[in-house]
Short mmCIF file of C-alpha atoms and ligand atoms in Angstrom, two decimals:
data_model
loop_
_atom_site.label_atom_id
_atom_site.label_comp_id
_atom_site.label_asym_id
_atom_site.label_seq_id
_atom_site.Cartn_x
_atom_site.Cartn_y
_atom_site.Cartn_z
CA MET A 1025 -78.01 -27.78 -32.70
CA SER A 1026 -78.53 -29.84 -35.83
CA VAL A 1027 -76.54 -32.79 -37.16
CA GLU A 1028 -75.21 -30.44 -39.89
CA THR A 1029 -73.90 -27.97 -37.30
CA TRP A 1030 -72.17 -30.70 -35.26
CA THR A 1031 -70.67 -32.18 -38.43
CA ALA A 1032 -69.36 -28.76 -39.45
CA GLU A 1033 -67.84 -28.22 -35.99
CA LEU A 1034 -66.25 -31.68 -36.00
CA LEU A 1035 -64.69 -31.03 -39.41
CA GLU A 1036 -63.63 -27.52 -38.44
CA ARG A 1037 -62.02 -28.19 -35.02
CA GLY A 1038 -61.46 -31.93 -35.22
CA TYR A 1039 -63.88 -32.68 -32.39
CA CYS A 1040 -67.24 -31.77 -30.93
CA ILE A 1041 -68.98 -32.56 -27.65
CA ILE A 1042 -72.70 -33.12 -27.97
CA PRO A 1043 -74.47 -32.75 -24.61
CA ARG A 1044 -77.42 -34.87 -23.41
CA LEU A 1045 -77.64 -37.12 -26.45
CA VAL A 1046 -78.91 -40.24 -24.68
CA PRO A 1047 -81.18 -40.57 -21.62
CA ASP A 1048 -79.66 -41.02 -18.14
CA ALA A 1049 -81.44 -44.38 -17.86
CA THR A 1050 -79.47 -45.76 -20.83
CA ILE A 1051 -76.16 -44.78 -19.26
CA ALA A 1052 -77.20 -46.01 -15.81
CA GLY A 1053 -78.37 -49.35 -17.25
CA LEU A 1054 -75.18 -49.71 -19.27
CA ALA A 1055 -72.93 -48.82 -16.33
CA GLY A 1056 -74.76 -51.39 -14.17
CA ASP A 1057 -74.33 -54.11 -16.80
CA LEU A 1058 -70.62 -53.34 -17.12
CA ASP A 1059 -69.91 -53.23 -13.34
CA PRO A 1060 -69.23 -56.98 -12.91
CA ILE A 1061 -67.23 -57.12 -16.15
CA PHE A 1062 -64.95 -54.27 -15.06
CA ALA A 1063 -64.53 -56.03 -11.71
CA ALA A 1064 -63.54 -59.30 -13.40
CA THR A 1065 -61.23 -57.76 -16.03
CA PRO A 1066 -57.51 -57.57 -15.26
CA LEU A 1067 -55.56 -54.34 -15.73
CA SER A 1068 -54.29 -53.78 -19.26
CA GLN A 1069 -50.61 -53.81 -20.13
CA GLY A 1070 -48.45 -51.55 -22.22
CA HIS A 1071 -47.70 -47.85 -22.37
CA PHE A 1072 -50.54 -47.23 -24.83
CA TYR A 1073 -53.35 -49.20 -23.15
CA GLY A 1074 -51.98 -48.18 -19.73
CA PHE A 1075 -50.97 -50.20 -16.68
CA LYS A 1076 -53.64 -48.70 -14.39
CA THR A 1077 -56.45 -49.01 -16.90
CA LYS A 1078 -58.96 -51.77 -17.63
CA ARG A 1079 -60.33 -52.36 -21.11
CA PHE A 1080 -62.64 -54.88 -22.66
CA GLY A 1081 -64.30 -55.09 -26.04
CA ARG A 1082 -67.24 -56.69 -27.91
CA LEU A 1083 -69.61 -54.47 -25.97
CA LEU A 1084 -72.66 -55.43 -28.02
CA ARG A 1085 -72.47 -58.77 -26.19
CA ARG A 1086 -72.04 -57.21 -22.78
CA SER A 1087 -75.10 -55.00 -22.45
CA SER A 1088 -78.37 -54.61 -24.32
CA HIS A 1089 -77.96 -50.81 -23.95
CA VAL A 1090 -74.94 -50.68 -26.25
CA ALA A 1091 -77.03 -51.06 -29.42
CA ALA A 1092 -78.72 -47.72 -28.64
CA LEU A 1093 -75.33 -46.00 -28.54
CA VAL A 1094 -74.00 -47.74 -31.65
CA MET A 1095 -77.19 -46.89 -33.55
CA GLN A 1096 -77.72 -43.39 -32.12
CA PRO A 1097 -79.27 -41.64 -35.16
CA ASP A 1098 -77.42 -38.30 -34.91
CA ILE A 1099 -74.06 -40.04 -34.47
CA LEU A 1100 -74.75 -42.31 -37.45
CA ALA A 1101 -75.76 -39.30 -39.53
CA ILE A 1102 -72.53 -37.48 -38.62
CA ALA A 1103 -70.38 -40.58 -39.30
CA ASN A 1104 -72.13 -41.16 -42.64
CA ALA A 1105 -71.78 -37.51 -43.64
CA ILE A 1106 -68.01 -37.54 -43.05
CA LEU A 1107 -67.04 -41.12 -44.00
CA GLY A 1108 -69.82 -41.97 -46.47
CA PRO A 1109 -68.32 -40.19 -49.49
CA ALA A 1110 -65.12 -42.30 -49.24
CA CYS A 1111 -66.75 -45.74 -48.98
CA ASP A 1112 -69.77 -47.78 -50.01
CA ARG A 1113 -70.82 -48.04 -46.34
CA ILE A 1114 -69.38 -47.43 -42.91
CA GLN A 1115 -68.66 -50.18 -40.38
CA LEU A 1116 -68.41 -50.51 -36.62
CA ASN A 1117 -64.72 -50.18 -35.80
CA VAL A 1118 -64.74 -50.62 -32.04
CA ALA A 1119 -67.02 -50.92 -29.03
CA GLN A 1120 -64.70 -50.95 -26.02
CA ALA A 1121 -65.08 -50.06 -22.35
CA ILE A 1122 -62.28 -48.15 -20.60
CA GLU A 1123 -61.82 -47.68 -16.86
CA ILE A 1124 -58.95 -45.43 -15.82
CA HIS A 1125 -57.86 -46.05 -12.27
CA PRO A 1126 -56.42 -43.59 -9.73
CA GLY A 1127 -52.74 -42.96 -10.40
CA GLU A 1128 -52.94 -43.70 -14.14
CA VAL A 1129 -50.69 -41.33 -16.09
CA ARG A 1130 -51.68 -39.19 -19.07
CA GLN A 1131 -51.96 -41.29 -22.23
CA PHE A 1132 -49.60 -40.69 -25.14
CA PRO A 1133 -51.27 -38.13 -27.44
CA HIS A 1134 -52.04 -40.03 -30.63
CA ARG A 1135 -54.17 -40.19 -33.75
CA ASP A 1136 -56.33 -43.29 -33.91
CA HIS A 1137 -56.01 -43.47 -37.72
CA ASP A 1138 -52.37 -44.49 -37.27
CA MET A 1139 -53.60 -48.09 -36.86
CA TRP A 1140 -53.87 -48.15 -40.65
CA ALA A 1141 -50.91 -47.83 -43.00
CA GLY A 1142 -52.62 -45.90 -45.82
CA ASP A 1143 -51.71 -42.35 -46.81
CA LYS A 1144 -53.24 -39.78 -44.49
CA GLY A 1145 -54.67 -36.34 -45.05
CA ALA A 1146 -56.81 -36.84 -48.16
CA ARG A 1147 -59.74 -38.36 -46.25
CA GLU A 1148 -60.87 -39.37 -42.80
CA TYR A 1149 -60.72 -43.09 -41.93
CA LEU A 1150 -62.55 -43.02 -38.64
CA ILE A 1151 -64.99 -41.23 -36.34
CA ASN A 1152 -64.74 -42.09 -32.64
CA VAL A 1153 -67.29 -41.35 -29.96
CA ILE A 1154 -66.41 -41.50 -26.29
CA TRP A 1155 -69.47 -41.89 -24.07
CA PRO A 1156 -68.56 -41.07 -20.44
CA LEU A 1157 -70.13 -43.30 -17.80
CA ASP A 1158 -68.87 -41.02 -15.02
CA PRO A 1159 -68.68 -37.22 -15.10
CA PHE A 1160 -65.49 -36.35 -17.00
CA THR A 1161 -63.28 -33.82 -15.21
CA GLN A 1162 -59.74 -32.59 -15.64
CA ALA A 1163 -58.87 -34.28 -12.33
CA ASN A 1164 -60.21 -37.76 -13.17
CA GLY A 1165 -58.64 -38.04 -16.61
CA ALA A 1166 -61.21 -36.66 -19.05
CA THR A 1167 -60.11 -37.18 -22.65
CA GLN A 1168 -57.79 -34.44 -23.93
CA LEU A 1169 -58.36 -33.29 -27.51
CA TYR A 1170 -55.99 -31.21 -29.62
CA PRO A 1171 -58.04 -28.70 -31.64
CA TYR A 1172 -57.04 -28.25 -35.30
CA SER A 1173 -54.59 -31.17 -35.14
CA HIS A 1174 -56.66 -33.01 -37.79
CA GLY A 1175 -56.79 -33.27 -41.55
CA ALA A 1176 -54.07 -32.38 -44.02
CA ALA A 1177 -53.44 -28.98 -42.39
CA GLY A 1178 -53.33 -30.38 -38.84
CA LEU A 1179 -51.02 -33.22 -39.86
CA ALA A 1180 -48.66 -30.73 -41.50
CA ARG A 1181 -48.43 -28.64 -38.33
CA GLN A 1182 -45.33 -28.74 -36.15
CA GLY A 1183 -46.55 -30.35 -32.88
CA VAL A 1184 -50.14 -30.67 -31.73
CA GLY A 1185 -50.49 -27.58 -29.55
CA GLU A 1186 -52.39 -27.40 -26.28
CA PRO A 1187 -55.27 -29.77 -25.54
CA VAL A 1188 -58.84 -29.02 -24.61
CA VAL A 1189 -60.10 -31.13 -21.70
CA ALA A 1190 -63.40 -32.80 -22.63
CA GLU A 1191 -65.15 -32.12 -19.32
CA CYS A 1192 -68.77 -33.26 -19.64
CA GLU A 1193 -71.55 -35.30 -18.09
CA PRO A 1194 -72.60 -38.88 -18.86
CA GLY A 1195 -75.09 -38.85 -21.73
CA SER A 1196 -72.81 -36.57 -23.73
CA ALA A 1197 -70.97 -37.76 -26.82
CA ILE A 1198 -67.34 -36.72 -27.31
CA CYS A 1199 -66.82 -37.05 -31.07
CA PHE A 1200 -63.49 -36.77 -32.84
CA LEU A 1201 -61.89 -37.67 -36.15
CA GLY A 1202 -59.38 -40.43 -36.79
CA SER A 1203 -56.83 -37.72 -37.59
CA THR A 1204 -57.44 -35.69 -34.42
CA ALA A 1205 -54.69 -35.98 -31.81
CA HIS A 1206 -56.06 -36.90 -28.38
CA GLY A 1207 -55.43 -39.08 -25.35
CA ALA A 1208 -56.85 -39.91 -21.95
CA GLY A 1209 -55.82 -37.58 -19.12
CA ALA A 1210 -54.12 -38.66 -15.89
CA ASN A 1211 -56.49 -39.74 -13.12
CA ARG A 1212 -55.48 -37.74 -10.04
CA THR A 1213 -58.61 -38.60 -8.03
CA ASP A 1214 -59.21 -41.59 -5.77
CA ARG A 1215 -61.95 -43.11 -7.95
CA PRO A 1216 -61.89 -44.80 -11.35
CA ARG A 1217 -63.15 -42.93 -14.43
CA ARG A 1218 -65.25 -44.98 -16.87
CA ALA A 1219 -66.27 -44.58 -20.47
CA VAL A 1220 -67.11 -46.55 -23.55
CA VAL A 1221 -65.67 -45.78 -26.95
CA ILE A 1222 -67.69 -46.57 -30.04
CA GLY A 1223 -66.07 -45.92 -33.39
CA TYR A 1224 -66.99 -46.16 -37.06
CA SER A 1225 -64.59 -46.56 -39.95
CA LEU A 1226 -64.57 -46.70 -43.75
CA GLY A 1227 -66.14 -50.04 -44.67
CA TRP A 1228 -63.16 -51.17 -46.73
CA LEU A 1229 -60.70 -51.01 -43.83
CA LYS A 1230 -59.76 -53.85 -41.51
CA PRO A 1231 -61.69 -52.98 -38.34
CA TYR A 1232 -59.76 -52.46 -35.10
CA GLU A 1233 -61.91 -55.01 -33.33
CA ASN A 1234 -62.33 -58.36 -35.10
CA LEU A 1235 -66.06 -58.07 -35.76
CA TRP A 1236 -66.78 -61.64 -36.86
CA LEU A 1237 -65.04 -63.26 -33.88
CA SER A 1238 -66.53 -60.73 -31.47
CA TYR A 1239 -70.01 -61.23 -32.92
CA PRO A 1240 -70.20 -64.67 -34.56
CA PRO A 1241 -73.36 -65.50 -36.54
CA GLU A 1242 -75.20 -67.02 -33.56
CA VAL A 1243 -74.76 -63.68 -31.75
CA ALA A 1244 -75.42 -61.42 -34.76
CA ARG A 1245 -78.67 -63.32 -35.40
CA GLY A 1246 -80.05 -61.39 -32.43
CA PHE A 1247 -79.16 -58.01 -33.97
CA SER A 1248 -81.46 -55.84 -36.08
CA SER A 1249 -80.52 -56.02 -39.77
CA GLU A 1250 -79.06 -52.48 -39.58
CA LEU A 1251 -76.91 -53.38 -36.57
CA ALA A 1252 -75.80 -56.68 -38.15
CA ALA A 1253 -74.76 -54.76 -41.27
CA LEU A 1254 -72.70 -52.30 -39.20
CA ALA A 1255 -71.13 -55.25 -37.38
CA GLY A 1256 -69.81 -56.88 -40.54
CA TYR A 1257 -72.72 -58.89 -41.94
CA VAL A 1258 -72.93 -57.13 -45.28
CA GLN A 1259 -70.72 -56.79 -48.35
CA HIS A 1260 -68.90 -53.60 -49.15
CA ARG A 1261 -69.43 -53.25 -52.88
CA PRO A 1262 -67.71 -54.46 -55.00
CA ASN A 1263 -67.72 -57.94 -53.43
CA LEU A 1264 -65.60 -57.12 -50.36
CA GLY A 1265 -66.28 -59.15 -47.23
CA ASN A 1266 -68.28 -61.81 -49.08
CA TYR A 1267 -68.98 -65.31 -47.77
CA GLU A 1268 -68.82 -67.88 -50.60
CA GLY A 1269 -69.44 -65.05 -53.05
CA GLN A 1270 -72.58 -63.91 -51.25
CA CYS A 1271 -73.57 -61.45 -48.59
CA PRO A 1272 -72.41 -62.78 -45.20
CA SER A 1273 -75.92 -62.08 -43.91
CA ILE A 1274 -76.87 -65.49 -45.39
CA LEU A 1275 -75.26 -66.85 -42.22
CA LEU A 1276 -77.94 -65.14 -40.14
CA GLY A 1277 -80.81 -67.05 -41.73
CA ASP A 1278 -82.43 -70.20 -40.35
CA THR A 1279 -80.67 -72.54 -42.77
CA VAL A 1280 -77.33 -72.04 -44.45
CA PRO A 1281 -77.02 -73.98 -47.72
CA ASP A 1282 -73.83 -76.05 -48.21
CA HIS A 1283 -73.34 -74.76 -51.73
CA VAL A 1284 -74.31 -71.34 -53.00
CA ALA A 1285 -73.79 -69.46 -56.26
CA ALA A 1286 -71.34 -66.59 -56.20
CA VAL A 1287 -73.34 -63.47 -57.05
CA ASP A 1288 -71.88 -60.12 -58.09
CA ALA A 1289 -72.35 -57.28 -55.61
CA MET A 1290 -71.35 -54.25 -57.68
CA ARG A 1291 -71.88 -50.55 -57.21
CA PRO A 1292 -74.38 -49.15 -59.73
CA ASP A 1293 -71.61 -47.48 -61.78
CA GLN A 1294 -69.70 -50.76 -61.96
CA ALA A 1295 -72.82 -52.79 -62.82
CA GLU A 1296 -73.50 -50.37 -65.66
CA MET A 1297 -69.94 -50.60 -66.97
CA LEU A 1298 -70.05 -54.41 -66.83
CA ALA A 1299 -73.43 -54.52 -68.60
CA GLU A 1300 -72.12 -52.28 -71.41
CA PHE A 1301 -69.08 -54.51 -71.84
CA ALA A 1302 -71.27 -57.64 -71.88
CA ASP A 1303 -73.48 -56.05 -74.56
CA LEU A 1304 -70.41 -55.33 -76.65
CA GLN A 1305 -69.31 -58.98 -76.36
CA LYS A 1306 -72.69 -60.17 -77.59
CA ARG A 1307 -72.53 -57.93 -80.65
CA GLU A 1308 -68.96 -58.91 -81.55
O1 AKG B 1825 -60.12 -42.97 -22.67
C1 AKG B 1825 -59.87 -41.97 -23.32
O2 AKG B 1825 -60.14 -40.84 -22.93
C2 AKG B 1825 -59.17 -42.07 -24.66
C3 AKG B 1825 -58.63 -43.42 -24.97
C4 AKG B 1825 -57.99 -43.46 -26.31
O3 AKG B 1825 -57.85 -42.49 -26.99
C5 AKG B 1825 -57.52 -44.75 -26.87
O4 AKG B 1825 -57.38 -45.70 -26.12
O5 AKG B 1825 -57.27 -44.79 -28.09
FE1 FE2 B 1826 -57.34 -42.99 -29.02
#
């Protein structure tokens, strides 16, 4: 199936599950890199994060395999198709690992876009992708997704209906919208269930994960320019997220000048409007 078909399904039902999107070796390598970090991470706290769950973030620093998931071309195309029209560029919102232990209860069904206070329904804020590291089954707490709970119509509905259990194999991508109700299932097996969640949001929103503290310049210097841009080292026109009036990517160069000129970063329509106004001033 094509990117267009998956995008249409995601917009229609609020989710889609794309099978076999990345090679087994990527998932195996990633899972191996995360093993010692899961082991060292304490259980999370709170009824949302869960008391029998482990979570840790800034995954681009934890495993070299994460970049391939973050930059997966079909996922980026889907995220850009849905979020692109409502922003100048999309950003990485989260890259978090989740391990749900035996005995963990079903997570509160929620919409991830509720982290932001803006009005909902007119546009999507977020696309999330859950990448299972273990086979996802009903018994081990596979993510539960509520079809048609998304968008203006879904938000207007009374209740969220019955969930679909996202049973699938590692290598698959469980994609859902910021407005789609969902939650992790209860783990009724005797083994933990692992996944990573990688999300993308409108570039003008405050990202869930603090990108610049998670990936300071000395870390982002090792990223490709595309990955660095997704991880916060770019301006969102006009001028949002600047560093001293310039693109924050100046911090990724070999030398960072002490004093720099502030330089407009406008969208083409804004640059045109400003140029017309400047012309008018000259003539007056
Ligand atoms: O782990 C899962 O299946 C979903 C987790 C989730 O939705 C969240 O933590 O926001
Ligand atoms: Fe969630």
